[in-house]
């Protein structure tokens, strides 16, 4: 890279691309008649957690869903305009998405898809600012079309996009390894513990679990460890992890926000604590904290009473049966939440003996250590990329 000023041209998004909103005409949007087919249906949360490519999805449309929507081609750049505003990702497959997402298709030979993705990332904060509304934030097409950008010639865009995307491809590859390791950890837990049948009271004498193991409650081995933090004390911490930063069905924490975003209802957590999403628990948000930080009280901060049982508590909380139990005891209709850890602590569990737990930890600890290493590598890659991004996109640095 050389320090020099590229020739930059001022333009709007309409000058370099075709943009249109996604479609989801049917009401209610969650109607079951739309789902369960072969067409991936992408939502804002899946775009938010993507790195460069959108390569995961929770729901699919069937033929009825497709008829009231639109199938966008692989390679389309997606930009969120509601809920998680100004998040971006490139489709890794043909997919549908709702009108809370904009599809961006660059004009051939004028702009590059990956370059526009980084261009949108660079102005993300500004996009979020202009989306502010009195009742609900919304980034309309009209607002996007008024934004002026400075971009270099097409050939230079390709060089910048290729350079920056190397960081994101490394992150994506690390995330694939993380996913495999997490699957290994969960399968290990299930093989050792979850496939052991929990007996009913009338079956105690016939119980097939090991004689050294006990039947108890989650609160017998786990406790709340978070401490309330006043907003003015937040500067003592480097990391803020609201519930939105915790990925569904992943024990690895991959994202965090600026500490300046931590405003109210705060609590601290320490390295090795477990964050459990108590707000809308059906989203299945459970992760291991790789650093000290703060979160909101929409999460429970949990750890084991006996440190030997930390891994067991983590994977017990991560089980679908635990998530189902948390959902069943939640209160509130529009935004259900688990009232307190005391309620969650009533969950009936098997408590293995310490000898079994020690042997289990010998196998699981290397997996968790590798997850922590990969997570740290990704954090460093993100910092390097974000340091270079504005300098390359502004033309202060040129890729040679």
Coordinates of N, CA, C and O in Angstrom, one line a residue, residues 154-308:
X154 N -13.5 2.1 -11.2 CA -13.9 0.7 -11.0 C -12.7 -0.2 -10.7 O -12.8 -1.1 -9.7
X155 N -11.6 -0.1 -11.4 CA -10.4 -0.9 -11.2 C -9.9 -0.8 -9.8 O -9.4 -1.7 -9.2
X156 N -9.9 0.5 -9.3 CA -9.4 0.7 -7.9 C -10.3 0.1 -6.9 O -9.9 -0.4 -5.8
X157 N -11.6 0.2 -7.2 CA -12.6 -0.4 -6.3 C -12.3 -1.9 -6.1 O -12.4 -2.5 -5.0
X158 N -12.0 -2.6 -7.2 CA -11.7 -4.0 -7.2 C -10.5 -4.3 -6.3 O -10.5 -5.3 -5.5
X159 N -9.5 -3.5 -6.4 CA -8.3 -3.7 -5.6 C -8.6 -3.5 -4.1 O -8.1 -4.3 -3.2
X160 N -9.3 -2.5 -3.8 CA -9.7 -2.2 -2.4 C -10.6 -3.3 -1.8 O -10.3 -3.8 -0.7
X161 N -11.5 -3.7 -2.6 CA -12.5 -4.8 -2.2 C -11.7 -6.1 -1.9 O -11.9 -6.8 -1.0
X162 N -10.8 -6.4 -2.9 CA -10.0 -7.7 -2.7 C -9.1 -7.6 -1.5 O -9.0 -8.6 -0.8
X163 N -8.5 -6.5 -1.2 CA -7.6 -6.4 0.0 C -8.4 -6.5 1.3 O -8.1 -7.3 2.1
X164 N -9.5 -5.8 1.4 CA -10.3 -5.8 2.7 C -11.0 -7.1 2.9 O -11.1 -7.6 4.0
X165 N -11.5 -7.7 1.8 CA -12.2 -9.0 1.9 C -11.3 -10.1 2.4 O -11.9 -11.1 2.9
X166 N -10.0 -10.0 2.2 CA -9.1 -11.1 2.7 C -9.3 -11.2 4.2 O -9.2 -12.3 4.8
X167 N -9.5 -10.1 4.9 CA -9.7 -10.1 6.4 C -11.0 -10.8 6.7 O -11.0 -11.7 7.6
X168 N -12.0 -10.5 6.0 CA -13.3 -11.1 6.3 C -13.4 -12.5 5.9 O -14.1 -13.3 6.6
X169 N -12.7 -12.9 4.9 CA -12.7 -14.3 4.5 C -12.0 -15.2 5.5 O -12.4 -16.3 5.9
X170 N -10.9 -14.6 6.1 CA -10.3 -15.3 7.2 C -11.2 -15.4 8.4 O -11.2 -16.5 9.1
X171 N -11.9 -14.4 8.7 CA -12.9 -14.4 9.8 C -14.0 -15.5 9.6 O -14.3 -16.2 10.5
X172 N -14.5 -15.5 8.3 CA -15.5 -16.5 8.0 C -15.0 -17.9 8.1 O -15.7 -18.8 8.6
X173 N -13.7 -18.1 7.7 CA -13.1 -19.5 7.8 C -13.0 -19.8 9.3 O -13.2 -21.0 9.7
X174 N -12.6 -18.9 10.1 CA -12.5 -19.1 11.6 C -13.8 -19.5 12.2 O -13.9 -20.3 13.0
X175 N -14.8 -18.8 11.7 CA -16.2 -19.0 12.2 C -16.7 -20.4 11.8 O -17.4 -21.1 12.6
X176 N -16.3 -20.9 10.6 CA -16.6 -22.3 10.3 C -16.0 -23.3 11.2 O -16.6 -24.3 11.6
X177 N -14.7 -23.0 11.6 CA -14.0 -23.9 12.6 C -14.7 -23.8 13.9 O -14.8 -24.8 14.6
X178 N -15.1 -22.6 14.3 CA -15.8 -22.4 15.6 C -17.1 -23.2 15.6 O -17.4 -23.9 16.6
X179 N -17.8 -23.2 14.5 CA -19.1 -23.9 14.4 C -18.9 -25.4 14.6 O -19.6 -26.1 15.3
X180 N -17.8 -26.0 14.0 CA -17.5 -27.4 14.1 C -17.1 -27.7 15.5 O -17.6 -28.7 16.1
X181 N -16.3 -26.9 16.1 CA -15.9 -27.1 17.5 C -17.1 -27.1 18.5 O -17.1 -27.9 19.4
X182 N -18.0 -26.2 18.2 CA -19.2 -26.1 19.1 C -20.0 -27.3 18.9 O -20.6 -27.8 19.9
X183 N -20.2 -27.8 17.7 CA -20.9 -29.0 17.5 C -20.3 -30.2 18.2 O -21.0 -31.1 18.8
X184 N -18.9 -30.2 18.2 CA -18.2 -31.3 18.9 C -18.5 -31.2 20.4 O -18.7 -32.2 21.1
X185 N -18.5 -30.0 21.0 CA -18.7 -29.8 22.4 C -20.1 -30.2 22.8 O -20.3 -30.9 23.8
X186 N -21.1 -29.8 22.0 CA -22.5 -30.2 22.3 C -22.7 -31.7 22.2 O -23.4 -32.3 23.0
X187 N -22.1 -32.3 21.2 CA -22.2 -33.8 21.0 C -21.6 -34.5 22.2 O -22.1 -35.5 22.6
X188 N -20.5 -34.0 22.6 CA -19.8 -34.6 23.7 C -20.6 -34.5 25.0 O -20.8 -35.5 25.7
X189 N -21.3 -33.4 25.2 CA -22.1 -33.2 26.4 C -23.3 -34.2 26.3 O -23.7 -34.9 27.3
X190 N -23.9 -34.3 25.1 CA -25.1 -35.1 24.9 C -24.7 -36.6 25.2 O -25.5 -37.4 25.7
X191 N -23.5 -37.0 24.6 CA -23.1 -38.4 24.8 C -22.9 -38.7 26.2 O -23.2 -39.9 26.7
X192 N -22.3 -37.8 27.0 CA -22.0 -38.1 28.4 C -23.2 -37.9 29.3 O -23.4 -38.7 30.3
X193 N -24.1 -36.9 29.0 CA -25.1 -36.6 30.0 C -26.5 -36.5 29.5 O -27.4 -37.0 30.1
X194 N -26.7 -35.8 28.4 CA -28.1 -35.5 27.9 C -28.9 -36.7 27.5 O -30.1 -36.7 27.6
X195 N -28.2 -37.8 27.1 CA -29.0 -38.9 26.6 C -29.3 -39.9 27.8 O -29.9 -40.9 27.6
X196 N -28.9 -39.5 29.0 CA -29.2 -40.2 30.2 C -30.6 -39.8 30.6 O -30.9 -38.6 30.7
X197 N -31.5 -40.8 30.8 CA -32.9 -40.4 31.0 C -33.2 -39.9 32.4 O -32.7 -40.5 33.4
X198 N -33.9 -38.8 32.5 CA -34.3 -38.2 33.8 C -35.5 -39.0 34.3 O -36.6 -38.9 33.6
X199 N -35.5 -39.7 35.4 CA -36.7 -40.4 35.8 C -37.8 -39.6 36.5 O -37.5 -38.5 37.0
X200 N -39.0 -40.0 36.4 CA -40.1 -39.4 37.2 C -39.9 -39.9 38.6 O -39.2 -40.9 38.9
X201 N -40.6 -39.3 39.6 CA -40.5 -39.7 41.0 C -40.8 -41.1 41.2 O -40.2 -41.8 42.0
X202 N -41.8 -41.6 40.5 CA -42.3 -43.0 40.6 C -41.3 -44.0 40.1 O -41.4 -45.2 40.3
X203 N -40.3 -43.5 39.3 CA -39.3 -44.4 38.7 C -37.9 -44.3 39.3 O -37.0 -44.8 38.8
X204 N -37.8 -43.7 40.5 CA -36.5 -43.4 41.1 C -35.7 -44.7 41.3 O -34.5 -44.8 41.0
X205 N -36.4 -45.8 41.7 CA -35.7 -47.1 41.9 C -35.2 -47.7 40.7 O -34.3 -48.5 40.7
X206 N -35.9 -47.4 39.5 CA -35.5 -48.0 38.3 C -34.5 -47.1 37.5 O -34.2 -47.4 36.4
X207 N -34.1 -46.0 38.1 CA -33.3 -45.0 37.4 C -32.0 -45.6 36.8 O -31.3 -46.3 37.5
X208 N -31.7 -45.3 35.6 CA -30.6 -45.9 34.9 C -29.4 -45.0 34.9 O -28.4 -45.3 34.2
X209 N -29.4 -43.9 35.6 CA -28.3 -43.0 35.7 C -27.3 -43.6 36.7 O -27.7 -44.4 37.5
X210 N -26.0 -43.1 36.6 CA -25.0 -43.7 37.5 C -25.4 -43.5 39.0 O -26.0 -42.4 39.3
X211 N -25.0 -44.4 39.8 CA -25.4 -44.3 41.2 C -24.8 -43.1 41.9 O -25.3 -42.6 42.9
X212 N -23.6 -42.7 41.4 CA -22.9 -41.6 42.0 C -23.6 -40.2 41.7 O -23.3 -39.2 42.3
X213 N -24.4 -40.2 40.6 CA -25.0 -39.0 40.2 C -26.3 -38.7 41.0 O -26.9 -39.6 41.5
X214 N -26.6 -37.4 41.0 CA -27.8 -37.0 41.7 C -28.8 -36.4 40.8 O -28.5 -35.9 39.7
X215 N -30.0 -36.3 41.2 CA -31.1 -35.5 40.5 C -31.3 -34.3 41.4 O -31.6 -34.4 42.6
X216 N -31.2 -33.1 40.8 CA -31.4 -31.9 41.5 C -31.9 -30.8 40.7 O -32.5 -31.0 39.6
X217 N -31.6 -29.5 41.1 CA -32.0 -28.3 40.3 C -30.8 -27.6 39.8 O -29.7 -27.7 40.4
X218 N -31.0 -26.8 38.8 CA -30.0 -25.9 38.3 C -29.3 -25.1 39.4 O -28.1 -24.9 39.4
X219 N -30.2 -24.5 40.3 CA -29.7 -23.7 41.3 C -28.8 -24.4 42.3 O -28.1 -23.8 43.1
X220 N -28.8 -25.7 42.3 CA -27.9 -26.5 43.2 C -26.4 -26.4 42.8 O -25.5 -26.5 43.6
X221 N -26.2 -26.1 41.5 CA -24.8 -26.0 41.0 C -24.5 -24.6 40.3 O -23.3 -24.4 39.9
X222 N -25.5 -23.8 40.2 CA -25.2 -22.5 39.5 C -25.8 -21.3 40.3 O -26.7 -21.5 41.0
X223 N -25.2 -20.1 40.0 CA -25.6 -18.9 40.7 C -25.5 -17.7 39.8 O -24.8 -17.7 38.8
X224 N -26.2 -16.6 40.2 CA -26.0 -15.3 39.6 C -24.7 -14.7 40.1 O -24.5 -14.6 41.3
X225 N -23.9 -14.1 39.1 CA -22.7 -13.5 39.5 C -22.6 -12.0 39.1 O -21.6 -11.3 39.5
X226 N -23.5 -11.6 38.2 CA -23.4 -10.2 37.8 C -23.7 -9.2 38.9 O -24.5 -9.4 39.8
X227 N -23.0 -8.0 38.8 CA -23.2 -7.0 39.8 C -23.7 -5.7 39.1 O -23.2 -5.4 38.0
X228 N -24.7 -5.0 39.6 CA -25.2 -3.8 39.0 C -24.1 -2.8 38.9 O -23.3 -2.6 39.8
X229 N -24.2 -2.1 37.7 CA -23.2 -1.0 37.4 C -23.9 0.3 37.0 O -24.8 0.2 36.2
X230 N -23.6 1.4 37.6 CA -24.1 2.7 37.3 C -23.5 3.1 35.9 O -22.4 2.8 35.6
X231 N -24.3 3.9 35.2 CA -23.9 4.3 33.9 C -22.5 5.0 33.9 O -21.7 4.9 33.1
X232 N -22.4 5.9 34.9 CA -21.2 6.7 35.0 C -19.9 5.8 35.3 O -18.8 6.3 35.2
X233 N -20.1 4.6 35.7 CA -19.0 3.7 36.0 C -18.6 2.8 34.8 O -17.7 2.0 34.9
X234 N -19.3 3.0 33.7 CA -19.0 2.1 32.6 C -17.6 2.3 32.0 O -17.1 1.4 31.3
X235 N -17.0 3.5 32.2 CA -15.7 3.7 31.6 C -14.6 2.8 32.1 O -13.5 2.7 31.6
X236 N -14.9 2.1 33.2 CA -13.9 1.2 33.8 C -13.8 -0.1 33.0 O -13.0 -0.9 33.3
X237 N -14.7 -0.2 32.0 CA -14.8 -1.5 31.2 C -14.5 -1.1 29.7 O -14.7 0.0 29.3
X238 N -14.0 -2.2 29.0 CA -13.6 -2.0 27.6 C -14.7 -2.6 26.7 O -14.7 -2.2 25.5
X239 N -15.5 -3.5 27.2 CA -16.5 -4.2 26.4 C -17.9 -4.1 26.9 O -18.2 -4.3 28.0
X240 N -18.8 -3.9 25.9 CA -20.2 -3.8 26.2 C -20.9 -4.9 25.3 O -20.8 -4.8 24.1
X241 N -21.6 -5.8 25.9 CA -22.3 -6.9 25.2 C -23.8 -6.9 25.5 O -24.2 -7.6 26.4
X242 N -24.6 -6.1 24.7 CA -26.0 -6.2 24.8 C -26.5 -7.6 24.3 O -25.7 -8.2 23.5
X243 N -27.7 -7.9 24.5 CA -28.2 -9.2 24.1 C -28.1 -9.4 22.6 O -28.0 -10.5 22.1
X244 N -28.3 -8.3 21.8 CA -28.2 -8.4 20.4 C -26.9 -8.9 19.8 O -26.8 -9.3 18.7
X245 N -25.8 -8.7 20.6 CA -24.5 -9.1 20.2 C -24.2 -10.6 20.4 O -23.2 -11.2 19.9
X246 N -25.1 -11.3 21.1 CA -25.0 -12.7 21.3 C -25.7 -13.5 20.2 O -26.9 -13.3 20.0
X247 N -24.9 -14.3 19.5 CA -25.5 -15.1 18.4 C -26.4 -16.2 18.9 O -26.1 -16.8 19.9
X248 N -27.5 -16.5 18.2 CA -28.3 -17.6 18.5 C -27.6 -18.9 18.3 O -26.8 -19.0 17.3
X249 N -27.8 -19.8 19.3 CA -27.2 -21.2 19.1 C -25.7 -21.2 18.9 O -25.2 -22.0 18.1
X250 N -25.0 -20.3 19.6 CA -23.5 -20.3 19.6 C -23.0 -20.0 21.0 O -23.4 -19.0 21.6
X251 N -22.1 -20.8 21.5 CA -21.5 -20.5 22.9 C -20.4 -19.6 22.8 O -19.8 -19.2 23.8
X252 N -20.0 -19.2 21.6 CA -18.8 -18.3 21.4 C -19.3 -16.9 21.1 O -20.1 -16.6 20.2
X253 N -18.8 -15.9 21.9 CA -19.2 -14.5 21.8 C -18.3 -13.9 20.7 O -17.1 -13.9 20.8
X254 N -18.9 -13.4 19.6 CA -18.2 -13.0 18.5 C -18.2 -11.5 18.3 O -17.5 -10.9 17.5
X255 N -19.1 -10.8 19.0 CA -19.3 -9.3 18.8 C -19.5 -8.6 20.1 O -19.9 -9.2 21.1
X256 N -19.2 -7.3 20.1 CA -19.5 -6.4 21.2 C -19.7 -5.0 20.6 O -19.4 -4.7 19.5
X257 N -20.1 -4.1 21.5 CA -20.4 -2.7 21.0 C -19.5 -1.8 21.8 O -18.9 -2.1 22.9
X258 N -19.4 -0.5 21.4 CA -18.7 0.5 22.1 C -19.3 0.7 23.5 O -20.5 0.7 23.7
X259 N -18.4 0.9 24.4 CA -18.8 1.1 25.8 C -19.7 2.4 25.9 O -20.6 2.5 26.8
X260 N -19.6 3.3 25.0 CA -20.5 4.5 25.0 C -21.9 4.2 24.8 O -22.8 5.0 25.1
X261 N -22.2 3.0 24.2 CA -23.6 2.6 24.0 C -24.3 2.1 25.2 O -25.5 1.8 25.2
X262 N -23.5 1.8 26.2 CA -24.1 1.3 27.5 C -24.7 2.4 28.3 O -24.0 3.3 28.8
X263 N -26.0 2.4 28.4 CA -26.7 3.5 29.0 C -27.5 3.2 30.3 O -27.3 4.0 31.2
X264 N -28.2 2.1 30.3 CA -29.0 1.9 31.5 C -29.2 0.4 31.8 O -28.9 -0.4 30.9
X265 N -29.6 0.1 33.0 CA -29.9 -1.3 33.4 C -28.7 -2.2 33.2 O -28.8 -3.2 32.5
X266 N -27.6 -1.8 33.7 CA -26.3 -2.4 33.4 C -25.8 -3.3 34.5 O -26.1 -3.1 35.7
X267 N -25.1 -4.3 34.1 CA -24.4 -5.2 35.1 C -23.1 -5.7 34.6 O -22.9 -5.8 33.4
X268 N -22.2 -6.1 35.5 CA -20.9 -6.5 35.0 C -20.8 -8.0 34.9 O -21.7 -8.8 35.4
X269 N -19.9 -8.5 34.1 CA -19.6 -9.9 34.0 C -18.1 -10.1 34.0 O -17.3 -9.1 33.6
X270 N -17.6 -11.2 34.3 CA -16.1 -11.5 34.3 C -15.8 -12.6 33.3 O -16.7 -13.4 32.9
X271 N -14.6 -12.7 32.9 CA -14.1 -13.8 32.1 C -14.5 -15.1 32.6 O -14.3 -15.4 33.8
X272 N -15.1 -16.0 31.8 CA -15.6 -17.3 32.3 C -17.0 -17.3 32.8 O -17.6 -18.4 33.0
X273 N -17.6 -16.1 32.9 CA -19.1 -16.1 33.2 C -19.9 -16.5 32.0 O -19.4 -16.5 30.9
X274 N -21.1 -16.9 32.3 CA -22.0 -17.4 31.2 C -23.1 -16.3 31.0 O -23.8 -16.0 32.0
X275 N -23.3 -15.8 29.8 CA -24.4 -14.9 29.6 C -25.6 -15.7 29.0 O -25.4 -16.4 28.0
X276 N -26.7 -15.5 29.6 CA -27.9 -16.2 29.2 C -29.0 -15.2 28.9 O -29.4 -14.4 29.7
X277 N -29.5 -15.2 27.6 CA -30.5 -14.3 27.2 C -31.9 -14.6 27.8 O -32.5 -15.5 27.4
X278 N -32.2 -13.7 28.8 CA -33.5 -14.0 29.5 C -34.7 -13.3 28.9 O -35.8 -13.7 29.1
X279 N -34.4 -12.3 28.0 CA -35.4 -11.7 27.2 C -35.6 -12.5 25.9 O -34.7 -12.7 25.2
X280 N -36.9 -12.9 25.7 CA -37.2 -13.7 24.6 C -36.2 -14.9 24.5 O -35.5 -15.1 23.5
X281 N -36.3 -15.8 25.5 CA -35.3 -16.9 25.6 C -35.4 -17.8 24.5 O -34.4 -18.6 24.2
X282 N -36.5 -17.9 23.7 CA -36.6 -18.8 22.6 C -35.6 -18.5 21.5 O -35.4 -19.3 20.6
X283 N -34.9 -17.3 21.5 CA -33.9 -17.0 20.6 C -32.6 -17.8 20.8 O -31.6 -17.7 20.1
X284 N -32.5 -18.5 22.0 CA -31.4 -19.4 22.3 C -30.1 -18.7 22.3 O -29.2 -19.0 21.5
X285 N -30.0 -17.7 23.2 CA -28.7 -16.9 23.3 C -28.0 -17.2 24.6 O -28.4 -16.8 25.7
X286 N -27.0 -18.1 24.5 CA -26.2 -18.5 25.6 C -24.7 -18.5 25.2 O -24.4 -19.1 24.1
X287 N -23.8 -17.8 25.9 CA -22.4 -17.8 25.5 C -21.5 -17.7 26.7 O -21.9 -17.3 27.8
X288 N -20.3 -18.0 26.4 CA -19.2 -17.9 27.5 C -18.5 -16.6 27.3 O -18.0 -16.3 26.2
X289 N -18.3 -15.9 28.3 CA -17.6 -14.6 28.2 C -16.1 -14.7 28.1 O -15.5 -15.3 29.1
X290 N -15.5 -14.3 27.1 CA -14.0 -14.4 26.9 C -13.2 -13.3 27.6 O -12.0 -13.2 27.5
X291 N -14.0 -12.3 28.1 CA -13.3 -11.1 28.7 C -14.2 -10.5 29.8 O -15.4 -10.9 29.9
X292 N -13.7 -9.6 30.6 CA -14.6 -8.8 31.5 C -15.3 -7.8 30.8 O -14.8 -7.2 29.8
X293 N -16.5 -7.5 31.2 CA -17.3 -6.5 30.5 C -18.6 -6.2 31.2 O -18.8 -6.5 32.4
X294 N -19.5 -5.5 30.5 CA -20.8 -5.2 31.0 C -21.9 -5.6 30.0 O -21.6 -5.6 28.8
X295 N -23.1 -5.9 30.5 CA -24.2 -6.2 29.6 C -25.4 -5.6 30.3 O -25.3 -5.0 31.3
X296 N -26.6 -5.8 29.7 CA -27.8 -5.3 30.2 C -28.5 -6.4 31.0 O -28.1 -7.6 30.9
X297 N -29.4 -6.0 31.8 CA -30.1 -7.0 32.7 C -31.2 -7.8 31.9 O -31.9 -8.6 32.5
X298 N -31.2 -7.7 30.6 CA -31.9 -8.6 29.8 C -31.2 -10.0 29.7 O -31.8 -10.9 29.1
X299 N -30.0 -10.0 30.2 CA -29.2 -11.3 30.3 C -29.1 -11.6 31.7 O -28.9 -10.8 32.6
X300 N -29.0 -12.9 32.0 CA -28.5 -13.4 33.3 C -27.0 -13.6 33.2 O -26.6 -14.2 32.2
X301 N -26.3 -13.2 34.2 CA -24.9 -13.5 34.3 C -24.7 -14.6 35.3 O -25.0 -14.4 36.5
X302 N -24.3 -15.8 34.8 CA -24.3 -17.0 35.6 C -23.0 -17.6 35.7 O -22.2 -17.5 34.7
X303 N -22.7 -18.3 36.8 CA -21.5 -19.2 36.8 C -21.8 -20.3 37.8 O -22.8 -20.3 38.5
X304 N -20.9 -21.3 37.8 CA -21.1 -22.4 38.7 C -20.7 -22.1 40.1 O -19.8 -21.3 40.3
X305 N -21.4 -22.7 41.0 CA -21.0 -22.6 42.5 C -19.6 -23.2 42.7 O -18.8 -22.7 43.4
X306 N -19.4 -24.4 42.1 CA -18.1 -25.1 42.1 C -17.5 -24.9 40.8 O -18.0 -25.3 39.7
X307 N -16.3 -24.3 40.7 CA -15.6 -24.0 39.4 C -15.5 -25.2 38.5 O -15.4 -25.1 37.3
X308 N -15.4 -26.4 39.1 CA -15.2 -27.6 38.3 C -16.5 -27.9 37.4 O -16.4 -28.5 36.4

